[in-house]
Coordinates of C-alpha atoms and ligand atoms in Angstrom, one line a residue:
M1 CA 15.9 -3.8 -42.0
S2 CA 17.1 -7.3 -41.0
V3 CA 16.8 -10.2 -43.5
S4 CA 14.2 -11.8 -41.3
S5 CA 12.1 -8.6 -41.0
Q6 CA 12.2 -8.3 -44.8
L7 CA 11.3 -11.9 -45.3
R8 CA 8.4 -11.5 -42.9
E9 CA 7.2 -8.5 -44.7
E10 CA 7.4 -10.2 -48.0
L11 CA 5.6 -13.2 -46.8
G12 CA 3.1 -10.9 -45.0
A13 CA -0.2 -12.5 -45.5
F14 CA 1.2 -16.0 -44.8
F15 CA 2.2 -15.1 -41.3
V16 CA -0.7 -16.1 -39.3
M17 CA 0.9 -15.4 -36.0
N18 CA 2.9 -12.4 -34.9
L19 CA 6.0 -13.0 -32.8
N20 CA 4.5 -11.5 -29.7
E21 CA 1.9 -14.3 -29.7
K22 CA 4.5 -17.0 -29.4
P23 CA 5.8 -18.4 -26.1
L24 CA 9.3 -17.6 -25.0
H25 CA 10.8 -21.0 -25.6
E26 CA 9.7 -21.0 -29.2
L27 CA 11.1 -17.5 -29.8
L28 CA 14.4 -18.5 -28.3
A29 CA 14.5 -21.6 -30.6
L30 CA 13.8 -19.4 -33.6
I31 CA 16.4 -16.9 -32.6
E32 CA 18.9 -19.7 -32.1
K33 CA 18.2 -21.0 -35.6
N34 CA 18.7 -17.4 -36.9
E35 CA 15.1 -17.4 -38.3
I36 CA 14.1 -14.3 -36.4
Q37 CA 15.9 -11.5 -34.5
P38 CA 15.1 -10.3 -31.0
R39 CA 14.4 -6.9 -32.4
D40 CA 11.6 -8.3 -34.5
V41 CA 10.0 -9.6 -31.3
I42 CA 10.3 -6.2 -29.7
S43 CA 8.7 -4.4 -32.7
D44 CA 5.8 -6.8 -32.6
L45 CA 5.3 -6.3 -28.9
Y46 CA 5.3 -2.5 -29.2
A47 CA 2.9 -2.7 -32.1
A48 CA 0.5 -4.7 -29.9
I49 CA 0.9 -2.3 -27.0
A50 CA 0.1 0.7 -29.2
E51 CA -3.0 -1.1 -30.6
R52 CA -4.4 -2.7 -27.4
E53 CA -3.2 -0.7 -24.5
P54 CA -5.9 2.1 -24.9
Q55 CA -8.6 -0.5 -24.1
I56 CA -6.8 -3.0 -21.8
R57 CA -4.5 -0.7 -19.7
A58 CA -2.3 -3.5 -18.4
Y59 CA 0.7 -1.3 -17.9
I60 CA 1.5 1.5 -15.5
S61 CA 4.8 2.3 -17.3
V62 CA 6.4 1.0 -20.5
A63 CA 10.1 1.2 -21.2
P64 CA 11.1 3.3 -24.3
Q65 CA 11.3 1.0 -27.4
E66 CA 14.7 2.4 -28.5
R67 CA 16.3 1.4 -25.2
L68 CA 15.1 -2.2 -25.5
L69 CA 16.2 -2.3 -29.1
A70 CA 19.7 -1.1 -28.2
E71 CA 19.9 -3.4 -25.2
C72 CA 19.0 -6.5 -27.2
E73 CA 21.9 -6.0 -29.5
R74 CA 24.4 -6.5 -26.7
L75 CA 22.6 -9.4 -25.1
C76 CA 22.6 -11.7 -28.0
D77 CA 25.1 -14.1 -26.4
K78 CA 23.0 -14.5 -23.2
P79 CA 20.4 -17.2 -22.9
L80 CA 17.4 -14.9 -22.9
K81 CA 18.6 -12.9 -25.9
G82 CA 17.3 -9.5 -24.9
I83 CA 13.7 -10.6 -24.9
P84 CA 11.7 -8.2 -22.7
I85 CA 9.6 -9.3 -19.8
A86 CA 6.7 -7.5 -18.1
V87 CA 6.9 -7.0 -14.3
K88 CA 4.3 -6.4 -11.7
D89 CA 4.7 -2.9 -10.3
N90 CA 5.4 -4.0 -6.7
I91 CA 8.8 -5.5 -7.7
V92 CA 11.5 -2.8 -7.7
T93 CA 13.4 -1.9 -10.8
K94 CA 16.2 0.6 -11.2
E95 CA 15.1 2.1 -14.5
L96 CA 11.4 2.2 -14.1
K97 CA 9.3 3.6 -11.2
T98 CA 7.7 1.2 -8.8
T99 CA 4.4 2.5 -7.6
C100 CA 2.5 -0.5 -6.2
A101 CA -0.5 1.2 -7.9
S102 CA -0.6 3.5 -4.9
R103 CA -0.8 7.3 -4.8
F104 CA 1.7 7.1 -2.0
L105 CA 4.5 5.7 -4.3
E106 CA 3.4 7.5 -7.5
N107 CA 6.8 9.0 -8.1
F108 CA 9.0 6.4 -6.3
Q109 CA 12.1 5.5 -8.2
P110 CA 14.0 2.6 -6.6
I111 CA 17.8 2.7 -6.5
F112 CA 18.3 -1.1 -6.9
D113 CA 16.8 -4.0 -8.8
A114 CA 15.0 -6.8 -7.0
T115 CA 16.9 -10.1 -6.9
V116 CA 14.5 -11.7 -9.5
I117 CA 15.1 -8.7 -11.8
K118 CA 18.9 -9.0 -11.4
R119 CA 18.8 -12.7 -12.1
L120 CA 16.7 -12.2 -15.3
K121 CA 18.9 -9.4 -16.5
D122 CA 22.0 -11.5 -15.9
A123 CA 20.4 -14.2 -18.1
G124 CA 19.9 -11.6 -20.8
A125 CA 16.3 -10.4 -20.3
T126 CA 15.2 -6.8 -20.3
I127 CA 12.2 -5.1 -18.6
L128 CA 9.4 -4.2 -20.9
G129 CA 7.2 -2.4 -18.4
K130 CA 5.6 -2.4 -15.0
T131 CA 2.1 -3.8 -14.8
N132 CA -1.0 -2.7 -13.0
L133 CA -2.2 -4.3 -9.8
D134 CA -4.5 -3.8 -6.9
E135 CA -2.9 -1.2 -4.6
F136 CA -0.1 -3.0 -2.6
A137 CA -1.4 -6.3 -4.1
M138 CA -4.5 -6.2 -2.0
G139 CA -7.4 -7.4 -4.1
S140 CA -8.7 -9.9 -6.6
S141 CA -9.7 -7.7 -9.5
T142 CA -7.1 -4.9 -10.1
E143 CA -9.9 -2.5 -9.5
N144 CA -8.2 -1.4 -6.3
S145 CA -5.4 0.2 -8.4
A146 CA -5.2 3.9 -7.4
F147 CA -4.7 4.8 -11.1
F148 CA -7.1 2.9 -13.3
P149 CA -8.6 -0.6 -13.6
T150 CA -7.2 -3.1 -16.2
R151 CA -9.7 -4.9 -18.4
N152 CA -9.9 -8.6 -19.3
P153 CA -8.7 -9.1 -22.9
H154 CA -11.4 -11.9 -23.3
D155 CA -14.2 -9.5 -22.4
L156 CA -13.5 -5.8 -21.8
E157 CA -16.5 -5.5 -19.5
R158 CA -14.8 -8.0 -17.1
V159 CA -11.9 -7.8 -14.6
P160 CA -8.7 -9.6 -15.4
G161 CA -8.5 -10.9 -11.8
G162 CA -6.0 -9.7 -9.3
S163 CA -3.9 -8.6 -7.8
S164 CA -1.5 -9.4 -10.7
G165 CA -4.2 -8.4 -13.2
G166 CA -1.9 -6.2 -15.3
S167 CA 0.6 -9.0 -15.8
A168 CA -2.1 -11.5 -16.7
A169 CA -3.8 -9.2 -19.2
A170 CA -0.6 -8.2 -20.8
V171 CA 0.4 -11.8 -21.5
A172 CA -3.2 -12.7 -22.6
A173 CA -3.4 -9.7 -25.0
H174 CA 0.1 -10.6 -26.3
E175 CA 1.3 -7.2 -25.1
A176 CA 4.0 -9.3 -23.3
I177 CA 5.6 -12.7 -24.0
C178 CA 5.7 -13.5 -20.3
A179 CA 5.5 -11.7 -17.0
L180 CA 6.3 -11.8 -13.3
G181 CA 3.6 -11.6 -10.7
S182 CA 3.4 -11.9 -6.9
D183 CA 1.1 -14.2 -5.0
T184 CA 0.1 -13.9 -1.4
G185 CA -3.3 -15.6 -1.4
G186 CA -3.8 -16.3 -5.1
S187 CA -2.7 -13.2 -7.0
I188 CA -0.8 -15.0 -9.7
R189 CA -3.1 -18.0 -10.1
Q190 CA -6.5 -16.3 -10.1
P191 CA -5.7 -13.6 -12.7
A192 CA -3.9 -16.3 -14.8
A193 CA -7.2 -18.3 -14.7
F194 CA -9.4 -15.3 -15.5
C195 CA -7.2 -14.4 -18.5
G196 CA -6.6 -17.9 -19.8
I197 CA -2.8 -18.1 -19.2
V198 CA -0.5 -20.1 -17.0
G199 CA 0.6 -18.8 -13.6
L200 CA 2.8 -20.5 -10.9
K201 CA 3.2 -19.7 -7.3
P202 CA 6.4 -21.4 -6.2
T203 CA 6.9 -23.0 -2.7
Y204 CA 7.4 -20.3 -0.1
G205 CA 11.2 -19.7 0.1
L206 CA 12.1 -21.0 -3.4
V207 CA 12.3 -17.5 -5.0
S208 CA 13.9 -14.5 -3.3
R209 CA 11.5 -11.8 -2.1
Y210 CA 14.2 -9.2 -1.9
G211 CA 12.9 -6.1 -3.7
L212 CA 9.3 -7.2 -3.6
V213 CA 7.3 -4.6 -1.7
A214 CA 6.1 -6.6 1.3
F215 CA 2.4 -7.2 1.8
A216 CA 2.3 -10.3 4.0
S217 CA 5.8 -11.5 4.5
S218 CA 5.0 -15.1 5.6
L219 CA 2.9 -15.6 2.4
D220 CA 4.4 -13.5 -0.4
Q221 CA 6.1 -15.2 -3.3
I222 CA 7.1 -14.0 -6.8
G223 CA 6.3 -16.3 -9.7
P224 CA 6.1 -16.5 -13.5
M225 CA 3.0 -15.8 -15.6
T226 CA 3.3 -17.2 -19.1
K227 CA 1.6 -18.4 -22.3
D228 CA 2.3 -22.1 -21.5
V229 CA 3.6 -24.5 -18.9
Y230 CA 7.0 -24.8 -20.6
D231 CA 7.7 -21.1 -20.2
C232 CA 6.8 -21.2 -16.6
A233 CA 9.4 -23.9 -16.0
L234 CA 11.9 -22.0 -18.0
L235 CA 11.5 -18.7 -16.1
L236 CA 11.5 -20.5 -12.8
N237 CA 14.9 -21.9 -13.7
Y238 CA 16.2 -18.3 -13.8
I239 CA 14.4 -16.8 -10.8
A240 CA 14.7 -19.6 -8.2
G241 CA 17.5 -20.0 -5.8
H242 CA 19.0 -18.8 -2.5
D243 CA 19.6 -15.2 -1.9
H244 CA 21.6 -13.9 1.1
N245 CA 19.4 -10.8 1.0
D246 CA 16.3 -12.8 1.9
S247 CA 16.7 -14.9 5.0
T248 CA 13.5 -16.9 4.1
S249 CA 15.0 -18.1 0.8
V250 CA 16.2 -21.7 1.1
Q251 CA 19.5 -23.3 0.3
R252 CA 18.8 -26.1 -2.2
P253 CA 20.8 -27.4 -5.2
P254 CA 19.6 -25.8 -8.4
E255 CA 17.1 -27.8 -10.5
D256 CA 16.2 -27.7 -14.2
Y257 CA 12.5 -27.4 -14.0
T258 CA 12.1 -28.2 -17.7
R259 CA 13.7 -31.6 -17.2
E260 CA 10.6 -33.7 -16.6
L261 CA 8.4 -32.0 -19.1
G262 CA 7.0 -34.4 -21.6
Q263 CA 7.5 -37.4 -19.4
E264 CA 4.4 -39.5 -18.9
I265 CA 2.3 -39.4 -15.7
K266 CA 1.0 -42.9 -15.8
G267 CA 0.4 -44.2 -12.3
F268 CA 0.4 -40.8 -10.7
R269 CA -2.2 -40.3 -8.0
I270 CA -4.3 -37.2 -8.5
G271 CA -6.4 -36.1 -5.5
V272 CA -9.7 -34.2 -5.8
P273 CA -10.5 -32.5 -2.5
R274 CA -14.2 -33.0 -1.8
E275 CA -14.5 -29.5 -0.1
Y276 CA -13.4 -27.8 -3.3
I277 CA -16.0 -29.3 -5.6
V278 CA -19.2 -29.9 -3.6
E279 CA -20.6 -26.5 -4.3
L280 CA -19.8 -26.4 -8.0
S281 CA -22.6 -26.6 -10.5
G282 CA -23.3 -26.2 -14.2
Q283 CA -20.4 -25.7 -16.6
A284 CA -17.8 -25.5 -13.8
K285 CA -18.8 -29.0 -12.7
V286 CA -18.7 -30.3 -16.3
C287 CA -15.2 -28.8 -16.6
V288 CA -14.0 -30.6 -13.4
E289 CA -15.4 -33.9 -14.8
S290 CA -13.6 -33.4 -18.0
W291 CA -10.3 -32.8 -16.2
I292 CA -10.8 -36.1 -14.3
A293 CA -11.5 -37.8 -17.6
I294 CA -8.3 -36.4 -19.0
F295 CA -6.2 -37.5 -16.1
R296 CA -7.7 -41.0 -16.4
E297 CA -6.8 -41.1 -20.1
L298 CA -3.3 -40.2 -19.2
G299 CA -3.1 -43.2 -16.9
A300 CA -3.4 -41.4 -13.6
Q301 CA -5.4 -42.7 -10.7
I302 CA -8.1 -40.4 -9.3
L303 CA -8.7 -40.3 -5.5
E304 CA -11.4 -38.2 -3.8
L305 CA -10.2 -37.0 -0.4
S306 CA -10.9 -34.4 2.3
L307 CA -9.2 -31.3 3.4
P308 CA -11.4 -30.7 6.4
H309 CA -10.3 -27.3 7.5
T310 CA -10.8 -25.6 4.1
E311 CA -13.8 -23.5 5.2
Y312 CA -11.6 -21.7 7.8
A313 CA -8.9 -20.7 5.3
I314 CA -10.5 -17.4 4.2
P315 CA -10.9 -15.9 7.7
A316 CA -7.5 -17.2 8.8
Y317 CA -5.9 -15.8 5.6
Y318 CA -7.5 -12.3 5.9
L319 CA -6.5 -12.1 9.6
I320 CA -2.9 -13.2 9.1
S321 CA -2.3 -11.3 5.9
S322 CA -3.9 -8.1 7.2
S323 CA -1.9 -8.3 10.5
E324 CA 1.3 -8.6 8.6
A325 CA 0.3 -5.9 6.2
S326 CA -0.5 -3.5 9.0
A327 CA 3.1 -3.9 10.3
N328 CA 4.7 -3.8 6.8
L329 CA 2.9 -0.7 5.7
A330 CA 3.9 1.2 8.9
R331 CA 7.0 2.3 6.9
F332 CA 4.9 4.5 4.6
D333 CA 4.7 7.5 6.8
G334 CA 5.5 10.6 4.7
V335 CA 9.1 10.6 5.9
R336 CA 10.6 7.9 3.6
Y337 CA 9.9 6.9 0.0
T338 CA 6.6 8.6 -0.2
K339 CA 4.7 11.8 -0.7
R340 CA 4.5 14.0 2.3
M341 CA 1.1 15.6 2.7
S342 CA 1.6 17.9 5.7
E343 CA 4.4 19.5 7.6
S344 CA 2.5 21.3 10.3
S345 CA 3.5 18.7 13.0
V346 CA 4.8 15.2 13.1
D347 CA 1.4 13.8 14.0
A348 CA -0.2 15.7 11.2
M349 CA 2.4 14.5 8.7
F350 CA 1.8 10.9 9.6
A351 CA -2.0 11.2 9.7
E352 CA -2.4 13.3 6.5
S353 CA 0.1 11.4 4.5
R354 CA -1.4 8.0 5.4
S355 CA -5.0 9.2 5.0
Q356 CA -4.4 10.7 1.5
G357 CA -1.7 8.2 0.4
F358 CA -3.6 4.9 0.9
G359 CA -6.8 3.9 -0.9
P360 CA -9.9 2.4 0.9
E361 CA -9.0 -1.3 0.6
V362 CA -5.5 -0.8 2.0
K363 CA -7.0 1.2 4.9
R364 CA -9.5 -1.6 5.6
R365 CA -6.6 -4.2 5.8
I366 CA -4.6 -2.0 8.1
M367 CA -7.5 -1.6 10.4
I368 CA -8.3 -5.3 10.4
G369 CA -4.7 -6.1 11.0
T370 CA -4.2 -3.5 13.8
Y371 CA -7.3 -4.7 15.5
A372 CA -6.3 -8.4 15.3
L373 CA -2.9 -7.6 16.8
S374 CA -4.0 -5.3 19.5
A375 CA -3.5 -6.2 23.2
G376 CA -6.5 -8.1 24.5
Y377 CA -7.6 -9.3 21.0
Y378 CA -4.3 -10.8 19.8
E379 CA -5.0 -14.4 21.1
A380 CA -8.6 -14.4 20.0
W381 CA -7.9 -13.3 16.5
Y382 CA -4.3 -13.5 15.3
G383 CA -3.4 -16.4 17.6
K384 CA -6.4 -18.4 16.6
A385 CA -5.8 -17.7 12.9
Q386 CA -2.2 -19.1 13.3
R387 CA -3.6 -22.3 14.9
V388 CA -6.0 -22.7 12.0
R389 CA -3.0 -22.2 9.6
A390 CA -1.3 -25.2 11.3
L391 CA -4.4 -27.3 10.9
I392 CA -4.6 -26.4 7.2
R393 CA -1.0 -27.4 6.8
Q394 CA -1.7 -30.7 8.4
D395 CA -4.6 -31.3 6.1
F396 CA -2.2 -31.0 3.2
E397 CA 0.5 -33.2 4.9
S398 CA -1.9 -36.1 5.2
A399 CA -3.3 -35.6 1.7
F400 CA 0.2 -35.8 0.2
Q401 CA 0.8 -39.1 1.9
K402 CA -1.9 -40.5 -0.4
V403 CA -1.5 -38.5 -3.6
D404 CA 1.1 -36.8 -5.8
I405 CA -0.9 -33.8 -6.9
L406 CA -4.2 -32.2 -5.8
I407 CA -6.5 -30.5 -8.4
S408 CA -9.3 -28.0 -8.1
P409 CA -10.7 -25.1 -10.0
T410 CA -8.4 -22.0 -9.5
S411 CA -11.5 -19.9 -8.7
P412 CA -15.1 -20.9 -8.2
T413 CA -16.2 -18.6 -11.2
P414 CA -14.7 -17.2 -14.3
A415 CA -13.9 -13.5 -14.5
F416 CA -16.7 -11.3 -13.1
K417 CA -17.9 -7.9 -14.4
L418 CA -16.1 -4.7 -13.4
G419 CA -17.8 -3.1 -10.4
E420 CA -19.8 -6.3 -9.6
R421 CA -18.0 -7.1 -6.3
L422 CA -16.6 -3.7 -5.3
K423 CA -19.4 -2.9 -2.9
D424 CA -19.2 -6.3 -1.2
P425 CA -15.7 -7.0 0.2
L426 CA -16.7 -10.3 1.5
A427 CA -17.8 -11.6 -1.9
M428 CA -14.5 -10.4 -3.3
Y429 CA -12.6 -12.2 -0.5
L430 CA -14.5 -15.4 -1.1
S431 CA -13.3 -15.6 -4.7
D432 CA -9.9 -16.7 -3.1
I433 CA -11.4 -19.8 -1.5
F434 CA -9.4 -22.3 -3.6
T435 CA -6.1 -20.4 -3.8
V436 CA -5.7 -19.3 -0.2
P437 CA -5.2 -22.8 1.5
A438 CA -2.0 -23.6 -0.5
S439 CA -0.7 -20.1 0.3
L440 CA -1.2 -20.7 4.0
A441 CA 0.6 -24.0 3.8
G442 CA 3.4 -22.5 1.7
L443 CA 2.9 -25.0 -1.1
P444 CA 3.6 -24.7 -4.9
A445 CA 0.5 -24.3 -7.0
I446 CA -0.1 -23.6 -10.7
S447 CA -3.1 -22.5 -12.7
V448 CA -3.4 -23.8 -16.3
P449 CA -6.2 -23.1 -18.8
G450 CA -8.8 -25.8 -18.2
G451 CA -11.6 -25.0 -20.7
R452 CA -14.4 -22.5 -20.7
V453 CA -17.3 -21.5 -18.4
E454 CA -19.9 -19.0 -19.8
G455 CA -17.6 -18.6 -22.8
L456 CA -14.8 -17.4 -20.6
P457 CA -11.5 -19.0 -19.6
F458 CA -11.7 -21.3 -16.6
G459 CA -8.5 -22.4 -14.8
I460 CA -7.5 -25.7 -13.2
Q461 CA -5.3 -25.4 -10.2
L462 CA -2.7 -28.1 -9.4
I463 CA -1.1 -28.2 -6.0
A464 CA 2.0 -30.2 -5.0
N465 CA 3.9 -30.8 -1.8
A466 CA 6.7 -28.3 -0.9
F467 CA 9.6 -28.0 -3.4
Q468 CA 7.9 -30.5 -5.8
E469 CA 7.8 -28.0 -8.6
S470 CA 9.3 -30.4 -11.1
K471 CA 6.6 -32.9 -10.5
L472 CA 3.9 -30.2 -10.5
L473 CA 5.1 -28.8 -13.8
R474 CA 5.4 -32.3 -15.3
V475 CA 1.7 -33.0 -14.5
A476 CA 0.6 -29.5 -15.6
Y477 CA 2.5 -30.0 -18.9
A478 CA 0.9 -33.4 -19.5
F479 CA -2.6 -31.9 -18.8
E480 CA -1.9 -28.9 -21.0
R481 CA -0.9 -31.1 -24.0
A482 CA -4.0 -33.3 -23.5
I483 CA -6.5 -30.5 -23.3
L484 CA -5.0 -28.7 -26.3
H485 CA -5.2 -32.0 -28.2
N486 CA -8.8 -32.6 -27.1
T487 CA -9.8 -29.0 -28.1
A488 CA -8.2 -29.4 -31.5
R489 CA -10.1 -32.7 -31.9
S490 CA -13.5 -31.5 -30.8
P491 CA -15.7 -30.4 -33.7
R492 CA -17.6 -27.9 -31.6
R493 CA -14.4 -26.6 -29.9
A494 CA -16.4 -27.3 -26.7
Q495 CA -13.3 -26.5 -24.6
Ligands
LIG501 N1 -7.0 -11.5 -3.2 C1 -6.1 -11.8 -2.1 C2 -6.1 -10.5 -1.2 O1 -6.7 -9.6 -1.5 C3 -4.8 -12.2 -2.6 C4 -3.9 -11.1 -2.9 C5 -2.5 -11.5 -3.3 O2 -2.3 -12.7 -3.4 N2 -1.6 -10.6 -3.4 O3 -5.4 -10.6 -0.2

């Protein structure tokens, strides 16, 4: 037993917080000062997984504890010290299967690591496990997983959001210190909001998509999901950067995204898009008003403005993302990667494998996409959606001439009940109304806990102009400090 483990045991009752509840940057500082050992963190994580996983079901697979304990010993000189990270199961990993929560890939063992995984491993991280998601990342609740739904740690009757619901629930339940998710139309931000954690979708092109199983290639981005804003910045430092394996990743000088954290935001111009708040009522409205008050207290200037094409974002997004998905998912055919369901003829092999391999939501998207791209309909559907995308991009361009950051709720409601929206795909799609526009415009956006609605976490979304992650994180950090301070001060703990 290490000295620190012994000490912790002796102090037992005085330890109010287990190590798995602390953010990464605090753990690294404690390890640096020799007050704790990485293996203590690993033990606490596995204890939490054993205790909570039967209810939460955040993971599809978990690495063996002995392996991570052995690995952390030889990583002690690296910056991330062998601390394990949870990874959404659509990001390929050499030592754990990558299923995309699909029957099709149930037994798929990749032979290489995604670039983000390689970068994190080079920095001394290990992979704790692969987290549940909506099949191929299509969904907003993690109920479309072919295996099982994940539950929201704040209320087990509710969804954790999606599609990165497993990553969000794992971090919120302290079954992970931090995680990676992927975001095509909100899949990092919305589950982060539902589970009361922080989630960042970087600018399109900032993080390599090599090894991310493609859903909609012009929208997909990988990003961090963490307990606080500082950790988001820290993880981004490791995963951002050009990759010759992803031609859409950009060449830019590396930045330290933690650099501006803690600097004041006095004089910053914060924009509140009218279209994002008009329909809010009750506690959601009160939350937004409290955010505005916080920013004013921090010395920022609040400006109401308009993003006039917002109402067209959902149809444009579902047409574009489904069109790209229908092309990307053509590779799953029973020949490569996947289960083969019939050998009687080539046609039967394709048809049977795809009918049995894909779940209903994936099939719906493939049908929408194939229709939108078909000859005779292409211009009317896909072509029009692309034009709408350009208009949405222009809305943001003109907004960012007036303001530094835009704010909105991440989702119109807090986490909904399991089953509540399954029979109504449109209601499910509409829950993405606030996250989809920034995706279509390729902009960075972060969700930060912003109080409570109906007793459940309610997230604030902050959006910045392209490649302004440092500014975005600086403002998000200032907001996070302020709201934590207010919560601590409030006698009713109203937040
Ligand atoms: N909920 C959205 C969808 O189903 C977003 C998914 C995502 O970002 N991966 O398409």
